[in-house]
mmCIF file of C-alpha atoms in Angstrom:
data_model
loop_
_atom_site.group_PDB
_atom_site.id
_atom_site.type_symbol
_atom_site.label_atom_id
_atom_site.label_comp_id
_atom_site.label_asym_id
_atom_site.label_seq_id
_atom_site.Cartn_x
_atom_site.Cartn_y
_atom_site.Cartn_z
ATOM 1 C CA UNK A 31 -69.175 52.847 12.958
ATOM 2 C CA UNK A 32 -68.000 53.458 9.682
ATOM 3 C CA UNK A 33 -67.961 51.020 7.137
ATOM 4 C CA UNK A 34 -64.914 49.716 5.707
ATOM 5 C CA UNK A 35 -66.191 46.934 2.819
ATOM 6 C CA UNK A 36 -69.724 46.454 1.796
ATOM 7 C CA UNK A 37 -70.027 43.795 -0.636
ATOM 8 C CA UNK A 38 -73.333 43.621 -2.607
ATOM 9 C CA UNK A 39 -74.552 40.299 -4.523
ATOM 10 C CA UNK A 40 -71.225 39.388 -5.615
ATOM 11 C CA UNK A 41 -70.993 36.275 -7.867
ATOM 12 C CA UNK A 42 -68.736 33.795 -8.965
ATOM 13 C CA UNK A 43 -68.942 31.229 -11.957
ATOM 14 C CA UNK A 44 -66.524 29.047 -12.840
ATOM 15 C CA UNK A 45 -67.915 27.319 -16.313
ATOM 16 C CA UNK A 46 -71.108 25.713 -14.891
ATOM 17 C CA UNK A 47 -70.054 25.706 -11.547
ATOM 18 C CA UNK A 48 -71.260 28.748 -9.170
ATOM 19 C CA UNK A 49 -68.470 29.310 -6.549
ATOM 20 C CA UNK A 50 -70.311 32.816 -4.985
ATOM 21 C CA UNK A 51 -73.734 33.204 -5.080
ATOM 22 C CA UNK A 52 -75.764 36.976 -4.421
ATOM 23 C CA UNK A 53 -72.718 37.335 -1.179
ATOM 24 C CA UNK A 54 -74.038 40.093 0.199
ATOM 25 C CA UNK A 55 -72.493 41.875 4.081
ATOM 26 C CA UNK A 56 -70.985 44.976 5.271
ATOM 27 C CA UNK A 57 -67.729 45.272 7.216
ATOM 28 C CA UNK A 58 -67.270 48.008 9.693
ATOM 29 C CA UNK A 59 -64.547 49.503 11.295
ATOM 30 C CA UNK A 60 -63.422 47.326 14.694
ATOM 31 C CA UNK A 61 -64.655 43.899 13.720
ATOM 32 C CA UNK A 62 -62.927 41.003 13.438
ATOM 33 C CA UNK A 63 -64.791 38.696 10.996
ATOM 34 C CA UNK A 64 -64.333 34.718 10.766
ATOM 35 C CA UNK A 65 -65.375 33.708 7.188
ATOM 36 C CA UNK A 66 -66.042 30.068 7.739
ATOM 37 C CA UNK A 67 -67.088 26.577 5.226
ATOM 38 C CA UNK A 68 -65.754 23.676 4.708
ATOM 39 C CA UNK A 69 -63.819 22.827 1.287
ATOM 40 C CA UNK A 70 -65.077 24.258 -2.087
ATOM 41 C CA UNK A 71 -67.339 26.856 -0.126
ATOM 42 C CA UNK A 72 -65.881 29.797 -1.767
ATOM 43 C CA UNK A 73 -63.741 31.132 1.010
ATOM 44 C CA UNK A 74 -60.572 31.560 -1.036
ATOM 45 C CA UNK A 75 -62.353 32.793 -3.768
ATOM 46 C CA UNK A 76 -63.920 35.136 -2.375
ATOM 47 C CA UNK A 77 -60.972 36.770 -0.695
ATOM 48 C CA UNK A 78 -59.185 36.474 -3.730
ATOM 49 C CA UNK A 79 -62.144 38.680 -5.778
ATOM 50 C CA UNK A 80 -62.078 41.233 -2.642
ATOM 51 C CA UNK A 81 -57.433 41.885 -3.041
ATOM 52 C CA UNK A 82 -58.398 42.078 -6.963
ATOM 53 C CA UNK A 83 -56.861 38.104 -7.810
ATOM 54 C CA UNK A 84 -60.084 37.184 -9.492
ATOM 55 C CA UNK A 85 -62.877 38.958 -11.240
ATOM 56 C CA UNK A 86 -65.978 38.534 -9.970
ATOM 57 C CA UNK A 87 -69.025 36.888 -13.035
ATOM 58 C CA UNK A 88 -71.432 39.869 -11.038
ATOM 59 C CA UNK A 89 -72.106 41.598 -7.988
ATOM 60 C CA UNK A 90 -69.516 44.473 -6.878
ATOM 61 C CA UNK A 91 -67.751 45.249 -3.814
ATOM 62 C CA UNK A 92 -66.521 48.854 -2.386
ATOM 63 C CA UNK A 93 -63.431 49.542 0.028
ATOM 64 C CA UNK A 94 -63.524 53.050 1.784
ATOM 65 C CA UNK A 95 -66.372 54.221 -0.395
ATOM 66 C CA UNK A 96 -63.849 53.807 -3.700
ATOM 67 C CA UNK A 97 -64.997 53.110 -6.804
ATOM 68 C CA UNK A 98 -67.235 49.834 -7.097
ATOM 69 C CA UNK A 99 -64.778 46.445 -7.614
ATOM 70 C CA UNK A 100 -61.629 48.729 -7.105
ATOM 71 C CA UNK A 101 -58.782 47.472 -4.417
ATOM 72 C CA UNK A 102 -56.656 50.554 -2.524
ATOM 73 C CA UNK A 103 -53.834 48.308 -2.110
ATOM 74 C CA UNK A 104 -52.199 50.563 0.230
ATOM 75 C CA UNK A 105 -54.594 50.755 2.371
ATOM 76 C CA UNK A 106 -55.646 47.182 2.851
ATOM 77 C CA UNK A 107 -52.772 44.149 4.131
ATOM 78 C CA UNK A 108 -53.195 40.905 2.733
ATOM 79 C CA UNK A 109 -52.056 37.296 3.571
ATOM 80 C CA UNK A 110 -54.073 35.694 0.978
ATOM 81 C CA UNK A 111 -51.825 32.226 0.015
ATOM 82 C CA UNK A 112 -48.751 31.156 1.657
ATOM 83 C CA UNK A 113 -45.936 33.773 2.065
ATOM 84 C CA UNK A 114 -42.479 33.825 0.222
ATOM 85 C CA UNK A 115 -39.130 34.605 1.764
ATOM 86 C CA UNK A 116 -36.152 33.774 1.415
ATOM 87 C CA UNK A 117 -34.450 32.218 4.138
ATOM 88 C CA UNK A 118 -31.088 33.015 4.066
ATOM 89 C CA UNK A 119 -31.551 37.341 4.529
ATOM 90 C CA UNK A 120 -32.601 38.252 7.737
ATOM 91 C CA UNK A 121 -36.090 39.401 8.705
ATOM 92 C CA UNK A 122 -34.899 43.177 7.985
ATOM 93 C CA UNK A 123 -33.474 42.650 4.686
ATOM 94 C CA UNK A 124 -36.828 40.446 3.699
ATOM 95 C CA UNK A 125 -38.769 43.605 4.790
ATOM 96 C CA UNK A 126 -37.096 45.211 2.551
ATOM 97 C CA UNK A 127 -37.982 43.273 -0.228
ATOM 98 C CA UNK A 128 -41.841 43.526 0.782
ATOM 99 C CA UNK A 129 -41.901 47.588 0.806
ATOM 100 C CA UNK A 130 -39.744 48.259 -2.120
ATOM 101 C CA UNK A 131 -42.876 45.665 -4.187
ATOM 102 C CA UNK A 132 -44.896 47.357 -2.329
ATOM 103 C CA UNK A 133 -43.757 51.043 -2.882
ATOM 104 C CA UNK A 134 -43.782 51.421 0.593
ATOM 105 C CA UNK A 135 -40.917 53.755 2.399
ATOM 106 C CA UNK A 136 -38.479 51.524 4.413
ATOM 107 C CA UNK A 137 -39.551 53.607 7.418
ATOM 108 C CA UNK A 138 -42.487 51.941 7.805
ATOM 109 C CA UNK A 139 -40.680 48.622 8.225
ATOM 110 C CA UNK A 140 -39.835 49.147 12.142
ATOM 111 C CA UNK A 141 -43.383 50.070 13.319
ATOM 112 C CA UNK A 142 -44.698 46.882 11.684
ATOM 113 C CA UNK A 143 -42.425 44.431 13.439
ATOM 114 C CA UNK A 144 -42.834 45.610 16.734
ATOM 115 C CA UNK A 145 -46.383 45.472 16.119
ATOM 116 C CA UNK A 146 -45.874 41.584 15.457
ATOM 117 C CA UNK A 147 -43.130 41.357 18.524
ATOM 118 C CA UNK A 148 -40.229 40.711 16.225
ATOM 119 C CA UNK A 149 -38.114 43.422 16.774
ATOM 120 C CA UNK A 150 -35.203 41.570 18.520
ATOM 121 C CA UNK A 151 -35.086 39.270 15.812
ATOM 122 C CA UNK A 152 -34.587 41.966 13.352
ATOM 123 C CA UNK A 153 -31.399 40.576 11.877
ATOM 124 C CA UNK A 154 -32.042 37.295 12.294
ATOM 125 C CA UNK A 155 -31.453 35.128 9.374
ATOM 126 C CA UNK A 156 -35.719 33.568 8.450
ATOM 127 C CA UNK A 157 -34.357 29.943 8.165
ATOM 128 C CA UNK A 158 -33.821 30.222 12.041
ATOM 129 C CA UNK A 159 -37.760 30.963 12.342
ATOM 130 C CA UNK A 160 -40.616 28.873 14.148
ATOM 131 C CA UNK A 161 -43.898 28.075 12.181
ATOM 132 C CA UNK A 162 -45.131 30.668 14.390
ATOM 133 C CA UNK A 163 -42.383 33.377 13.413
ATOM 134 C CA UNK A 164 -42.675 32.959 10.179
ATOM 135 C CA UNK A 165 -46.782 33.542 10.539
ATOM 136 C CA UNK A 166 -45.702 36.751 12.600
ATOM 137 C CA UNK A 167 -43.374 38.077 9.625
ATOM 138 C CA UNK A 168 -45.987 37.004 7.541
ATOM 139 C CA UNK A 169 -48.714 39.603 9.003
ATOM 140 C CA UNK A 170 -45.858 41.718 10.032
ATOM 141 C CA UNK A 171 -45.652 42.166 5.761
ATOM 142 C CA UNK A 172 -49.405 42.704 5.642
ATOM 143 C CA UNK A 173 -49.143 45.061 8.216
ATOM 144 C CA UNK A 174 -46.534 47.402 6.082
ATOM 145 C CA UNK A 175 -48.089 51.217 5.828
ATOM 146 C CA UNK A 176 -49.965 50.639 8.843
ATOM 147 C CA UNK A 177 -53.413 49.381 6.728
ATOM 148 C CA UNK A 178 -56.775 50.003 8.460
ATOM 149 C CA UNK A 179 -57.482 46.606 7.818
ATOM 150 C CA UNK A 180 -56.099 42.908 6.946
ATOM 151 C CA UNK A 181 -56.996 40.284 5.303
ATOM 152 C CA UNK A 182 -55.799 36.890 6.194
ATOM 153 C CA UNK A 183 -56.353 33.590 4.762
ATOM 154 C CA UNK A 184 -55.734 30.606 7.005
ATOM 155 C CA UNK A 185 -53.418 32.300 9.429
ATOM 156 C CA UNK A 186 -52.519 29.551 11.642
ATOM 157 C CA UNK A 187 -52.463 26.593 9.405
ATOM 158 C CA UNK A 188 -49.609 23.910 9.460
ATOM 159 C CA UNK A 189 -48.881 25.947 13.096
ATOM 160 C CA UNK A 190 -48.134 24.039 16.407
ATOM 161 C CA UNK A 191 -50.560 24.610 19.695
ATOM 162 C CA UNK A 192 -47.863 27.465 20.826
ATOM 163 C CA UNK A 193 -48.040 28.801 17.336
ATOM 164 C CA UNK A 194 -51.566 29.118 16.906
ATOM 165 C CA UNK A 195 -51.695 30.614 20.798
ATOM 166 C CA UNK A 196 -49.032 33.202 18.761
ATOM 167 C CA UNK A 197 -51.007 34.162 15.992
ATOM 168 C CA UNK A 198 -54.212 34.423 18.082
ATOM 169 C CA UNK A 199 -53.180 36.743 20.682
ATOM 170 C CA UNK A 200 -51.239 38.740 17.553
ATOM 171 C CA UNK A 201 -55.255 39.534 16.169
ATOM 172 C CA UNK A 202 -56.246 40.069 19.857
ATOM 173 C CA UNK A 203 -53.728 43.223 20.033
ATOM 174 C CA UNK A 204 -53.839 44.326 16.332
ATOM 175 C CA UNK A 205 -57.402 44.683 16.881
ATOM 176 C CA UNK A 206 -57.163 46.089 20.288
ATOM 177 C CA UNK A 207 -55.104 48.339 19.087
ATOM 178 C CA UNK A 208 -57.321 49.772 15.955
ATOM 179 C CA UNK A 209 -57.069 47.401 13.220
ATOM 180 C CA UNK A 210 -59.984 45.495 12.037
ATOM 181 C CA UNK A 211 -59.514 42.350 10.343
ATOM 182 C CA UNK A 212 -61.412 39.488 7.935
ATOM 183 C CA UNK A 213 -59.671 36.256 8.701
ATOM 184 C CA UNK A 214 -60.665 32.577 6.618
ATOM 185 C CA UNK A 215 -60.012 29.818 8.446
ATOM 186 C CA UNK A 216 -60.926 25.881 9.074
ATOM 187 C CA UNK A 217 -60.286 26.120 13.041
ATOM 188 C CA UNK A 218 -63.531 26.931 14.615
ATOM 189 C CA UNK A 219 -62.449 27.076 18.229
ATOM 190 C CA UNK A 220 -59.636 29.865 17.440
ATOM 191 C CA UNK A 221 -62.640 31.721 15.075
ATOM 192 C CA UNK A 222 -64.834 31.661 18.763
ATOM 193 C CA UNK A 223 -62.291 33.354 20.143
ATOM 194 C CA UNK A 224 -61.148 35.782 18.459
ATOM 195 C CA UNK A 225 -63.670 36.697 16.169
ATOM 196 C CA UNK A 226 -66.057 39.606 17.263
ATOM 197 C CA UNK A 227 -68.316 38.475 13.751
ATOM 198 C CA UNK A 228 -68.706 35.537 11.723
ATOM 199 C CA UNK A 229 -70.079 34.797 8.017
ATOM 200 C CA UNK A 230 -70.504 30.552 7.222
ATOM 201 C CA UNK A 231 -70.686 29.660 3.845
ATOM 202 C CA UNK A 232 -72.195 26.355 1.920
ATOM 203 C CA UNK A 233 -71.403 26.101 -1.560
ATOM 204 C CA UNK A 234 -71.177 29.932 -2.465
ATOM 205 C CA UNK A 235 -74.036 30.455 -0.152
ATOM 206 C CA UNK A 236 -74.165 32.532 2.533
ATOM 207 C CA UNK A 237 -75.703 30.748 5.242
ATOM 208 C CA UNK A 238 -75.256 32.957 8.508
ATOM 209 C CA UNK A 239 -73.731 36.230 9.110
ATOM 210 C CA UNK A 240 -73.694 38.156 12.535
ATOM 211 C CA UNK A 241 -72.297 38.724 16.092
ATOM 212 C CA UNK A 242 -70.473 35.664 17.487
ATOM 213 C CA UNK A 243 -72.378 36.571 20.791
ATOM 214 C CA UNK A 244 -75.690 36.793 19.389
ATOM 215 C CA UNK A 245 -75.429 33.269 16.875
ATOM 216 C CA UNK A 246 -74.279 31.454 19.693
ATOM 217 C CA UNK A 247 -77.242 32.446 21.917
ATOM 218 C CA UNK A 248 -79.853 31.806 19.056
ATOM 219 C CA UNK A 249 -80.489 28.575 19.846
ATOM 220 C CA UNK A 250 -79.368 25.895 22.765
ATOM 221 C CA UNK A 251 -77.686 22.437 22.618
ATOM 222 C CA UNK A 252 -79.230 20.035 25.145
ATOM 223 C CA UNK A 253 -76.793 16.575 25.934
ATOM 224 C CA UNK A 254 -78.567 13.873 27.030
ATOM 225 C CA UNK A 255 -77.605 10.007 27.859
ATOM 226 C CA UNK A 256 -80.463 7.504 28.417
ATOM 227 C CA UNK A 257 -81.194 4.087 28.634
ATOM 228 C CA UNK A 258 -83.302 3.460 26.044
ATOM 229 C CA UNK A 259 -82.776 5.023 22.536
ATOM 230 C CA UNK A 260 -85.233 3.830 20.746
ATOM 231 C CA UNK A 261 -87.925 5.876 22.999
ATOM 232 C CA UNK A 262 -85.295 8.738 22.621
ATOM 233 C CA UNK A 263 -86.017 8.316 19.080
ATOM 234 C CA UNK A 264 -89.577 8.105 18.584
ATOM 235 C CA UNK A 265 -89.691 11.279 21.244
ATOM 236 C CA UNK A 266 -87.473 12.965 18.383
ATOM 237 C CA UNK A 267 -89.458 12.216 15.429
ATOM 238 C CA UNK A 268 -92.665 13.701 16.690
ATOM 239 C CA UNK A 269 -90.900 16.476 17.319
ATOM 240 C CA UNK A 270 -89.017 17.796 14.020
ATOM 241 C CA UNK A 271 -88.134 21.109 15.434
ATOM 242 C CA UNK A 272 -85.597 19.011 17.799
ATOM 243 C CA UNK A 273 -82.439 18.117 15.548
ATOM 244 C CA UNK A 274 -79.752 15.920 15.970
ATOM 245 C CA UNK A 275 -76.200 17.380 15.858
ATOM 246 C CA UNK A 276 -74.167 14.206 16.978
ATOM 247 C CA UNK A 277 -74.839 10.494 17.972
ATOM 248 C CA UNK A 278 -72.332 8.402 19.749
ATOM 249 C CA UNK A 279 -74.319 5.316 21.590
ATOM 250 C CA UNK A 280 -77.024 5.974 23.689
ATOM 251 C CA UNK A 281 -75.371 9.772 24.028
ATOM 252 C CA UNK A 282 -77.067 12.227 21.779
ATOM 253 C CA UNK A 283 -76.086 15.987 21.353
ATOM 254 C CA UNK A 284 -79.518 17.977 20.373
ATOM 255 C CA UNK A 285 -80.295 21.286 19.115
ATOM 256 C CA UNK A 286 -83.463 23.347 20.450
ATOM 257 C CA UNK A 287 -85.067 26.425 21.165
ATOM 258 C CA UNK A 288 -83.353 29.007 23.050
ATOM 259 C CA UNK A 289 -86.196 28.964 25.131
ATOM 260 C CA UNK A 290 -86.327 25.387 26.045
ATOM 261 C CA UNK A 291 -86.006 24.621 29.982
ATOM 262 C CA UNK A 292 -84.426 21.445 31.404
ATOM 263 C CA UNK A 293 -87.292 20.767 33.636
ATOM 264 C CA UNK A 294 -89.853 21.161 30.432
ATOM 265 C CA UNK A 295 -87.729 18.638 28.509
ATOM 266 C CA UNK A 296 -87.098 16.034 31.771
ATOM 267 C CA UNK A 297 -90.853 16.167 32.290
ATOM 268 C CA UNK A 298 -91.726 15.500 28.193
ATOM 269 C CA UNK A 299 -89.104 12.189 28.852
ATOM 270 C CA UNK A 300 -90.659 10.986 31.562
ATOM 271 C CA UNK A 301 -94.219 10.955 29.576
ATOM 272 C CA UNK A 302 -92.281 9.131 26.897
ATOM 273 C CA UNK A 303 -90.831 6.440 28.752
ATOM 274 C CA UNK A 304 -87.478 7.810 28.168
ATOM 275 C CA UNK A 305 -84.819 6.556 30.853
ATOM 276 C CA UNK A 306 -82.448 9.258 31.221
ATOM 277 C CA UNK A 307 -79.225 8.620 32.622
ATOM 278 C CA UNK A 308 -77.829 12.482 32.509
ATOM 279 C CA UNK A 309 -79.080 15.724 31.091
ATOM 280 C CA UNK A 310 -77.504 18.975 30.656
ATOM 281 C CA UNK A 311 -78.774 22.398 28.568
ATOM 282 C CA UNK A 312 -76.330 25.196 26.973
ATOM 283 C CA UNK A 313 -75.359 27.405 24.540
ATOM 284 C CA UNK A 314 -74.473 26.624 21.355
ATOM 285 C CA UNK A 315 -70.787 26.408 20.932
ATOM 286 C CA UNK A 316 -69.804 27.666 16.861
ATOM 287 C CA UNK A 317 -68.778 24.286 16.360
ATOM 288 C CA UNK A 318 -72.031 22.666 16.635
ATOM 289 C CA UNK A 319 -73.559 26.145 15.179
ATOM 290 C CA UNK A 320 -71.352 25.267 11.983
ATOM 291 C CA UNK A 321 -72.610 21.776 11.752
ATOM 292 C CA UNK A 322 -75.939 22.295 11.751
ATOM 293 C CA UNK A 323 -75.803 25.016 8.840
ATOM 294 C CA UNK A 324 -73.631 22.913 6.994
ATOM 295 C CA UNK A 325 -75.460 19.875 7.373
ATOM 296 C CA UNK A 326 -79.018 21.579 6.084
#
């Protein structure tokens, strides 16, 4: 696999405040990587220093083996902040617009909406659009001079259920079909599936980067309901390496080690008096995997 971005201790200071700290991974061809945090994480900004929006404080990053903190603009799509058209040309005549800013030929304007499944809506005037259209011309613009990869900033935000279903299969084929992708994005269950990597960030930090498949299988989630909590409790602070992802009642969500056995923890229960009402043991879901980091 050949790789398409490495990025090497990249920094970002805004004044006093650090908004990338030492971000450090490597992109190769065929992945599709979620970058995930919650508000202020540096998400954005780091997109934005990797299309050339911002300048990184230190740190560099390389695309295709190009110069160090250089963007090949034709050779990368973007969606970075929330696209402009204008409503009242048709789809075609918008394209338009996008290639000749672009300095792209007009010819590549056909193979880029089919790709997005918008070619009997060529002439369509983009008032007429869905929330999910308009996401679909959106990437269908990114997707101009057929890039070997895009980079998409909250794709499916303000979109419907069908919308989001729209844009999700859309990565599924653009990937299947040769194009790797970075996408940033606040909806964790769409991330899980269609993500082959993800990177979670924590205040410019970097706090886990890898295979969804192999993060998710690092460690297990156990579910358990008993009668009495407060044993539950006193169980769980002799035993620190057990943490707490969620509380509702006398319901408690737990993470453990990937090696932990129902039977091991039904018999440590019964030693501590704990009543259990139901148990269950399973992978993490990147959900509670995102909690947990953010939470430390």
């Amino acid at each position: 696999m050949h790789a398409l971005l490495s990025i090497n201790n990249l920094t970002k200071n805004y004044g006093t405040t650090e908004a990338l700290c030492n971000f450090t991974l490597e992109v190769v061809e065929g992945q599709v990587l979620g970058i995930l945090g919650p508000n202020g994480s540096g998400k954005t900004t780091l997109l934005s220093i990797l299309m050339g929006l911002r300048y990184p404080t230190s740190g560099h990053f390389t695309w295709f083996n190009t110069p160090p903190n250089h963007v090949p603009t034709t050779r990368i799509g973007a969606l970075i902040e929330v696209p402009t058209f204008y409503p009242y040309l048709s789809l075609y005549d918008n394209m338009r617009i996008s290639a000749l800013a672009k300095n792209i030929s007009y010819n590549a304007i056909f193979p880029a909406i089919e790709r997005v499944g918008l070619t009997p809506n060529l002439k369509a005037k983009v008032a007429t659009f869905s929330l999910g259209m308009k996401q679909r011309m959106a990437i269908a613009q990114a997707l101009l001079g057929n890039p070997k990869i895009i980079v998409l900033d909250e794709p499916t935000n303000g979109l419907d259920p069908e919308g989001i279903v729209e844009v999700r299969n859309l990565i599924k084929e653009l990937n299947a079909g040769g194009t790797s992708i970075i996408v940033a994005s606040h909806n964790l269950d769409e991330v899980q599936r269609t993500c082959t990597h993800v990177a979670i960030l924590k205040k410019g930090h970097l706090q886990a980067f890898g295979g969804v498949n192999e993060l998710l299988t690092s460690a297990k989630v156990a579910i358990v309901e008993v009668r009495n909590p407060e044993n539950l409790i006193d169980f769980l602070n002799s035993n620190p390496t057990i943490e707490v992802i969620e509380r509702v009642g006398n319901s408690f969500k737990l993470l453990v080690n990937k090696s932990e056995h129902q039977v091991t923890f039904i018999t440590d229960f019964q030693n501590h008096g704990i009543a259990v009402n139901s148990f269950e043991i399973r992978n993490l879901n990147l959900e509670e995997l995102f909690i947990t980091l953010v939470r430390k």
